[in-house]
Short mmCIF file of C-alpha atoms and ligand atoms in Angstrom, two decimals:
data_model
loop_
_atom_site.label_atom_id
_atom_site.label_comp_id
_atom_site.label_asym_id
_atom_site.label_seq_id
_atom_site.Cartn_x
_atom_site.Cartn_y
_atom_site.Cartn_z
CA MET A 1 0.00 0.00 0.00
CA GLU A 2 2.69 2.40 1.06
CA ASP A 3 4.78 1.42 -1.94
CA LYS A 4 1.87 2.00 -4.30
CA SER A 5 1.07 5.40 -2.86
CA SER A 6 4.69 6.51 -2.98
CA ALA A 7 4.83 5.30 -6.63
CA SER A 8 1.74 7.29 -7.51
CA GLN A 9 3.12 10.32 -5.72
CA SER A 10 6.34 10.04 -7.68
CA LEU A 11 4.35 9.72 -10.96
CA ASP A 12 2.15 12.78 -10.31
CA PRO A 13 4.73 15.47 -10.86
CA ARG A 14 5.80 13.79 -14.11
CA ARG A 15 2.24 13.56 -15.29
CA ARG A 16 1.65 17.10 -14.23
CA GLU A 17 4.72 18.14 -16.14
CA ARG A 18 3.48 16.32 -19.23
CA ILE A 19 0.05 17.92 -18.91
CA ASN A 20 1.67 21.31 -18.52
CA ARG A 21 3.76 20.64 -21.58
CA TYR A 22 0.65 19.73 -23.60
CA LYS A 23 -1.05 22.82 -22.34
CA LYS A 24 1.90 24.92 -23.41
CA ILE A 25 1.93 23.28 -26.84
CA ILE A 26 -1.81 23.90 -27.27
CA VAL A 27 -1.47 27.54 -26.21
CA ILE A 28 1.54 28.09 -28.47
CA THR A 29 -0.22 26.37 -31.39
CA ASN A 30 -3.36 28.49 -30.92
CA PHE A 31 -1.31 31.61 -30.63
CA THR A 32 0.67 30.73 -33.77
CA ILE A 33 -2.51 30.07 -35.78
CA LEU A 34 -3.99 33.35 -34.57
CA ALA A 35 -0.80 35.23 -35.39
CA ILE A 36 -0.66 33.71 -38.89
CA ALA A 37 -4.31 34.64 -39.46
CA VAL A 38 -3.76 38.22 -38.30
CA ILE A 39 -0.62 38.59 -40.43
CA GLY A 40 -2.47 37.04 -43.37
CA CYS A 41 -5.31 39.54 -42.99
CA ILE A 42 -2.89 42.45 -42.82
CA ILE A 43 -1.09 41.25 -45.97
CA LEU A 44 -4.45 40.83 -47.77
CA LEU A 45 -5.54 44.32 -46.74
CA ILE A 46 -2.30 45.79 -48.06
CA VAL A 47 -2.65 43.90 -51.36
CA VAL A 48 -6.31 44.97 -51.76
CA SER A 49 -5.50 48.60 -51.08
CA LYS A 50 -2.60 48.50 -53.56
CA LEU A 51 -4.88 46.94 -56.20
CA ASN A 52 -7.49 49.60 -55.47
CA ASN A 53 -4.93 52.35 -56.02
CA ARG A 54 -3.84 50.70 -59.23
CA ILE A 55 -7.47 50.52 -60.48
CA ASN A 56 -7.99 54.18 -59.61
CA ASP A 57 -4.81 55.13 -61.48
CA LEU A 58 -5.89 53.14 -64.52
CA GLU A 59 -9.39 54.64 -64.45
CA GLU A 60 -7.98 58.14 -64.18
CA ALA A 61 -5.51 57.47 -67.00
CA SER A 62 -8.20 56.09 -69.30
CA ARG A 63 -10.53 58.98 -68.47
CA GLN A 64 -7.79 61.47 -69.32
CA GLU A 65 -7.04 59.64 -72.55
CA ILE A 66 -10.70 59.67 -73.60
CA SER A 67 -11.09 63.36 -72.84
CA LYS A 68 -7.88 64.12 -74.73
CA GLU A 69 -9.16 62.18 -77.73
CA LYS A 70 -12.47 63.97 -77.49
CA GLU A 71 -10.75 67.33 -77.42
CA SER A 72 -8.88 66.48 -80.56
CA GLY A 73 -12.19 65.24 -81.98
CA ASN A 74 -10.85 61.93 -83.21
CA ILE A 75 -12.18 59.38 -80.81
CA GLU A 76 -12.49 55.92 -82.34
CA PRO A 77 -15.23 53.48 -81.53
CA LYS A 78 -14.23 51.53 -78.45
CA GLU A 79 -13.30 48.04 -79.59
CA ASP A 80 -13.61 46.51 -76.16
CA SER A 81 -17.06 47.86 -75.45
CA GLU A 82 -19.74 45.23 -75.75
CA GLN A 83 -22.75 47.49 -75.72
CA THR A 84 -21.44 49.91 -78.33
CA SER A 85 -19.10 47.83 -80.41
CA THR A 86 -20.23 49.09 -83.79
CA ALA A 87 -21.58 52.19 -85.44
CA GLU A 88 -20.42 54.68 -82.85
CA THR A 89 -19.45 58.07 -84.04
CA ILE A 90 -18.80 61.33 -82.27
CA ASP A 91 -21.23 64.17 -82.57
CA LEU A 92 -18.78 67.03 -82.53
CA GLN A 93 -21.32 69.65 -81.59
CA ASN A 94 -22.45 67.83 -78.46
CA ARG A 95 -19.22 65.91 -78.07
CA ALA A 96 -21.32 62.88 -77.29
CA ILE A 97 -20.82 59.40 -78.63
CA GLN A 98 -23.59 58.54 -81.09
CA TYR A 99 -25.11 55.11 -80.75
CA ASP A 100 -26.86 53.22 -83.47
CA GLU A 101 -30.04 52.33 -81.61
CA SER A 102 -31.29 50.17 -84.49
CA GLN A 103 -28.85 47.49 -83.35
CA TYR A 104 -30.94 46.89 -80.29
CA GLU A 105 -34.37 45.40 -79.96
CA LYS A 106 -35.31 47.37 -76.86
CA VAL A 107 -33.78 50.70 -75.91
CA CYS A 108 -34.38 52.74 -72.77
CA TYR A 109 -33.33 56.37 -72.49
CA LEU A 110 -33.27 57.40 -68.84
CA THR A 111 -33.63 61.17 -68.60
CA PHE A 112 -33.22 63.39 -65.54
CA ASP A 113 -34.73 66.89 -65.58
CA ASP A 114 -34.20 70.03 -63.49
CA GLY A 115 -30.64 69.31 -62.32
CA PRO A 116 -27.93 69.56 -61.46
CA SER A 117 -28.66 68.91 -57.79
CA ILE A 118 -27.13 67.36 -54.69
CA TYR A 119 -28.05 63.99 -56.24
CA THR A 120 -26.32 64.38 -59.60
CA GLU A 121 -23.12 62.61 -58.53
CA GLN A 122 -25.03 59.86 -56.80
CA ILE A 123 -27.06 59.23 -59.96
CA LEU A 124 -23.86 59.19 -62.03
CA ASP A 125 -22.29 56.73 -59.58
CA ILE A 126 -25.26 54.39 -59.94
CA LEU A 127 -25.10 54.66 -63.75
CA ASP A 128 -21.36 53.89 -63.59
CA GLU A 129 -21.99 50.91 -61.38
CA TYR A 130 -24.10 49.39 -64.14
CA GLY A 131 -21.90 50.71 -66.97
CA ILE A 132 -24.69 52.75 -68.54
CA LYS A 133 -25.26 56.38 -69.58
CA ALA A 134 -28.29 58.65 -69.32
CA THR A 135 -29.38 62.14 -70.27
CA PHE A 136 -29.53 65.19 -68.01
CA PHE A 137 -31.82 68.02 -69.11
CA VAL A 138 -30.39 70.78 -66.97
CA ASN A 139 -31.33 74.31 -65.92
CA GLY A 140 -29.01 77.30 -65.59
CA LYS A 141 -27.04 77.33 -62.35
CA THR A 142 -23.81 79.22 -61.81
CA ASP A 143 -22.55 78.19 -58.35
CA ASP A 144 -19.29 76.22 -58.26
CA ASP A 145 -20.95 72.95 -57.22
CA SER A 146 -23.39 73.07 -60.12
CA ILE A 147 -20.63 73.86 -62.63
CA LYS A 148 -18.67 70.86 -61.33
CA ARG A 149 -21.78 68.71 -61.68
CA TYR A 150 -22.33 69.79 -65.30
CA GLN A 151 -18.70 68.87 -65.99
CA GLU A 152 -19.06 65.55 -64.21
CA ILE A 153 -22.06 64.60 -66.41
CA VAL A 154 -19.91 65.18 -69.50
CA LYS A 155 -16.83 63.48 -68.03
CA ARG A 156 -18.84 60.34 -67.41
CA ASP A 157 -20.20 60.34 -70.99
CA SER A 158 -23.81 60.97 -70.16
CA THR A 159 -25.55 63.57 -72.29
CA LEU A 160 -25.78 67.17 -71.08
CA ALA A 161 -28.89 68.74 -72.61
CA MET A 162 -31.00 71.86 -72.04
CA HIS A 163 -34.23 72.31 -70.11
CA SER A 164 -34.41 76.15 -70.08
CA TYR A 165 -32.27 78.49 -68.01
CA SER A 166 -34.80 79.67 -65.46
CA HIS A 167 -37.46 76.94 -65.58
CA VAL A 168 -39.92 79.65 -64.52
CA PHE A 169 -42.83 78.98 -66.86
CA SER A 170 -44.16 82.55 -66.73
CA GLN A 171 -40.76 83.85 -67.88
CA VAL A 172 -39.67 81.18 -70.35
CA TYR A 173 -43.03 81.14 -72.10
CA SER A 174 -43.94 84.84 -71.87
CA SER A 175 -42.92 85.61 -75.48
CA LEU A 176 -40.78 84.28 -78.30
CA ASP A 177 -38.11 86.84 -77.42
CA GLU A 178 -38.00 85.67 -73.81
CA PHE A 179 -37.93 82.04 -74.93
CA VAL A 180 -34.99 82.70 -77.29
CA GLN A 181 -33.09 84.68 -74.66
CA ASP A 182 -33.60 82.00 -72.04
CA THR A 183 -32.50 79.23 -74.41
CA GLU A 184 -29.41 81.08 -75.64
CA LYS A 185 -28.42 82.04 -72.09
CA LEU A 186 -28.32 78.39 -71.03
CA ARG A 187 -26.57 77.34 -74.22
CA LYS A 188 -23.88 80.00 -73.63
CA LEU A 189 -23.44 79.02 -69.98
CA LEU A 190 -22.84 75.35 -70.90
CA LYS A 191 -20.51 76.38 -73.72
CA ASP A 192 -18.48 78.73 -71.52
CA LYS A 193 -18.31 76.62 -68.37
CA VAL A 194 -18.32 73.08 -69.72
CA GLY A 195 -17.18 73.46 -73.32
CA ILE A 196 -20.30 71.72 -74.61
CA ASP A 197 -22.34 73.34 -77.37
CA THR A 198 -25.52 71.36 -77.07
CA ASN A 199 -28.56 71.56 -79.35
CA ILE A 200 -30.69 69.02 -77.50
CA TYR A 201 -33.63 70.56 -75.68
CA ARG A 202 -36.63 69.62 -73.53
CA PHE A 203 -39.40 72.11 -72.81
CA PRO A 204 -40.21 72.75 -69.15
CA GLY A 205 -43.45 70.80 -68.76
CA GLY A 206 -42.89 69.13 -72.14
CA SER A 207 -44.09 70.32 -75.55
CA SER A 208 -47.65 69.48 -74.47
CA THR A 209 -47.54 72.04 -71.67
CA THR A 210 -50.75 73.97 -71.32
CA THR A 211 -49.08 76.98 -69.71
CA THR A 212 -48.54 78.63 -73.11
CA ASP A 213 -50.49 78.84 -76.32
CA LYS A 214 -47.35 79.77 -78.29
CA ILE A 215 -45.58 76.42 -78.14
CA GLU A 216 -45.70 76.05 -81.92
CA GLU A 217 -43.77 79.31 -82.30
CA TYR A 218 -41.12 78.01 -79.93
CA ILE A 219 -40.93 74.67 -81.72
CA GLN A 220 -40.52 76.51 -85.00
CA TYR A 221 -37.68 78.56 -83.51
CA LEU A 222 -35.93 75.38 -82.31
CA ASP A 223 -36.41 73.66 -85.69
CA GLU A 224 -35.09 76.61 -87.65
CA ASN A 225 -32.06 76.99 -85.42
CA GLY A 226 -30.82 73.45 -85.43
CA TYR A 227 -32.21 72.34 -82.09
CA ILE A 228 -33.77 68.95 -81.52
CA TYR A 229 -36.29 68.62 -78.73
CA PHE A 230 -37.29 65.50 -76.85
CA ASP A 231 -40.36 64.80 -74.76
CA TRP A 232 -40.91 61.44 -73.04
CA ASN A 233 -43.20 58.45 -73.42
CA VAL A 234 -42.78 57.09 -69.89
CA SER A 235 -43.21 59.14 -66.75
CA SER A 236 -41.86 58.05 -63.39
CA GLY A 237 -44.41 60.41 -61.84
CA ASP A 238 -41.69 61.68 -59.51
CA ALA A 239 -42.57 65.35 -59.95
CA THR A 240 -45.84 65.22 -58.07
CA LYS A 241 -46.31 67.56 -55.11
CA GLU A 242 -46.50 64.66 -52.74
CA LYS A 243 -43.33 62.63 -53.01
CA LEU A 244 -43.85 59.15 -54.46
CA THR A 245 -42.42 56.12 -52.70
CA VAL A 246 -39.58 54.09 -54.17
CA ASP A 247 -42.04 51.33 -55.11
CA GLU A 248 -44.42 53.73 -56.83
CA ILE A 249 -41.63 55.20 -58.94
CA TYR A 250 -40.30 51.73 -59.75
CA ASN A 251 -43.74 50.47 -60.79
CA ASN A 252 -44.48 53.54 -62.93
CA VAL A 253 -41.19 53.25 -64.80
CA ILE A 254 -41.30 49.49 -65.30
CA SER A 255 -44.94 49.29 -66.42
CA GLY A 256 -44.51 52.33 -68.69
CA THR A 257 -41.25 51.19 -70.27
CA MET A 258 -42.54 47.67 -70.99
CA GLN A 259 -45.04 49.21 -73.41
CA HIS A 260 -42.30 50.64 -75.63
CA SER A 261 -39.36 49.21 -77.52
CA ASN A 262 -37.96 52.75 -77.57
CA ALA A 263 -38.67 54.20 -74.13
CA VAL A 264 -37.79 57.73 -73.06
CA VAL A 265 -38.26 57.84 -69.30
CA LEU A 266 -38.88 61.10 -67.44
CA MET A 267 -37.30 61.36 -64.00
CA HIS A 268 -35.96 64.24 -61.93
CA ASP A 269 -32.53 65.15 -60.59
CA SER A 270 -33.69 67.39 -57.81
CA ALA A 271 -32.93 67.89 -54.12
CA LYS A 272 -36.51 66.92 -53.27
CA ARG A 273 -36.44 63.63 -55.17
CA ASP A 274 -34.43 61.19 -53.07
CA THR A 275 -36.84 58.32 -53.75
CA THR A 276 -36.01 58.56 -57.47
CA VAL A 277 -32.34 57.94 -56.68
CA GLU A 278 -33.28 55.07 -54.38
CA ALA A 279 -35.46 53.42 -57.03
CA LEU A 280 -32.86 53.75 -59.79
CA PRO A 281 -30.75 50.60 -59.18
CA MET A 282 -33.86 48.37 -59.07
CA ILE A 283 -35.18 49.99 -62.26
CA ILE A 284 -31.91 49.39 -64.09
CA GLN A 285 -31.69 45.78 -62.89
CA LYS A 286 -35.25 44.93 -63.87
CA LEU A 287 -35.12 46.55 -67.31
CA THR A 288 -31.76 44.89 -68.02
CA GLN A 289 -33.36 41.55 -67.19
CA GLU A 290 -36.15 42.43 -69.61
CA GLY A 291 -33.59 42.94 -72.38
CA TYR A 292 -33.42 46.74 -72.49
CA VAL A 293 -30.20 48.51 -73.45
CA PHE A 294 -29.68 51.93 -71.85
CA LEU A 295 -28.41 54.70 -74.10
CA PRO A 296 -27.88 58.44 -73.68
CA ILE A 297 -29.89 60.70 -75.99
CA THR A 298 -27.93 62.09 -78.91
CA THR A 299 -28.87 63.94 -82.07
CA SER A 300 -29.32 60.59 -83.83
CA SER A 301 -31.78 59.17 -81.28
CA THR A 302 -35.37 58.68 -82.40
CA VAL A 303 -37.27 61.70 -81.13
CA VAL A 304 -40.27 61.24 -78.91
CA HIS A 305 -42.73 64.13 -79.12
CA HIS A 306 -46.02 64.77 -77.38
CA ASN A 307 -49.13 65.79 -79.26
CA VAL A 308 -47.64 68.73 -81.16
CA ASN A 309 -45.33 67.97 -84.06
ZN1 ZN B 401 -38.58 70.44 -65.47
#
């Protein structure tokens, strides 16, 4: 008995030592795994951030190259672009790429009126995310932010078009003289500040507006002076006094667009219209699924006019 107990007592410290050793090994192993994981994460983060920088550099370089080519007026059709692989030319007046819409079965022209606004960049970011362009029918604004936003629209290859300088119906439509002055003032502003001499126009309220009985005079002026005006055949309804919900805007645009193989969609780029911006990604996704190709309006796009022609 005594022998046994002394034997077990003499074994205990050894066993304890072994257990301690195992414990140490387990702790060291865990620590090593953790350390490797942490180091791995740090290395990955560094690599990702370097790749990000590289992508930004490349994007900036290609943007600069495109704008240089545009300035010299000799941009070639982009060979690597799927959506616009053929029949692209440059409209020198508007400096916009022309697209041959007849290549596509279903075309959707997203148009944003009344900008630029605090949402212009956000809209452009969403368009970029999906690799598409749209059309901005802008008003006259001279603050630095607005000028930057006009320039950004052009930089990102969406179409910068006119929607009257003041957008005050009682001024714009008060007489042919006023209408001409307002139109030329906006055209000059865009020419001076952005370098774009655009001849694409949308009437405030559309050509079917009932706020003037002289619309035919104004249309005649535009026709005779080389302007092309566009109305819309799909309305998002986002200009109502009471703000529409994201779902309402989405449903209006989708159900309206599905009725046309050449849809021109009216939306607004305005500080009050945040639900339009929110609905935009869903609209783009759904219409892409339905086979629509998104193009910016150019002088070669099929015009959509309301009841007066
Ligand atoms: Zn408007």
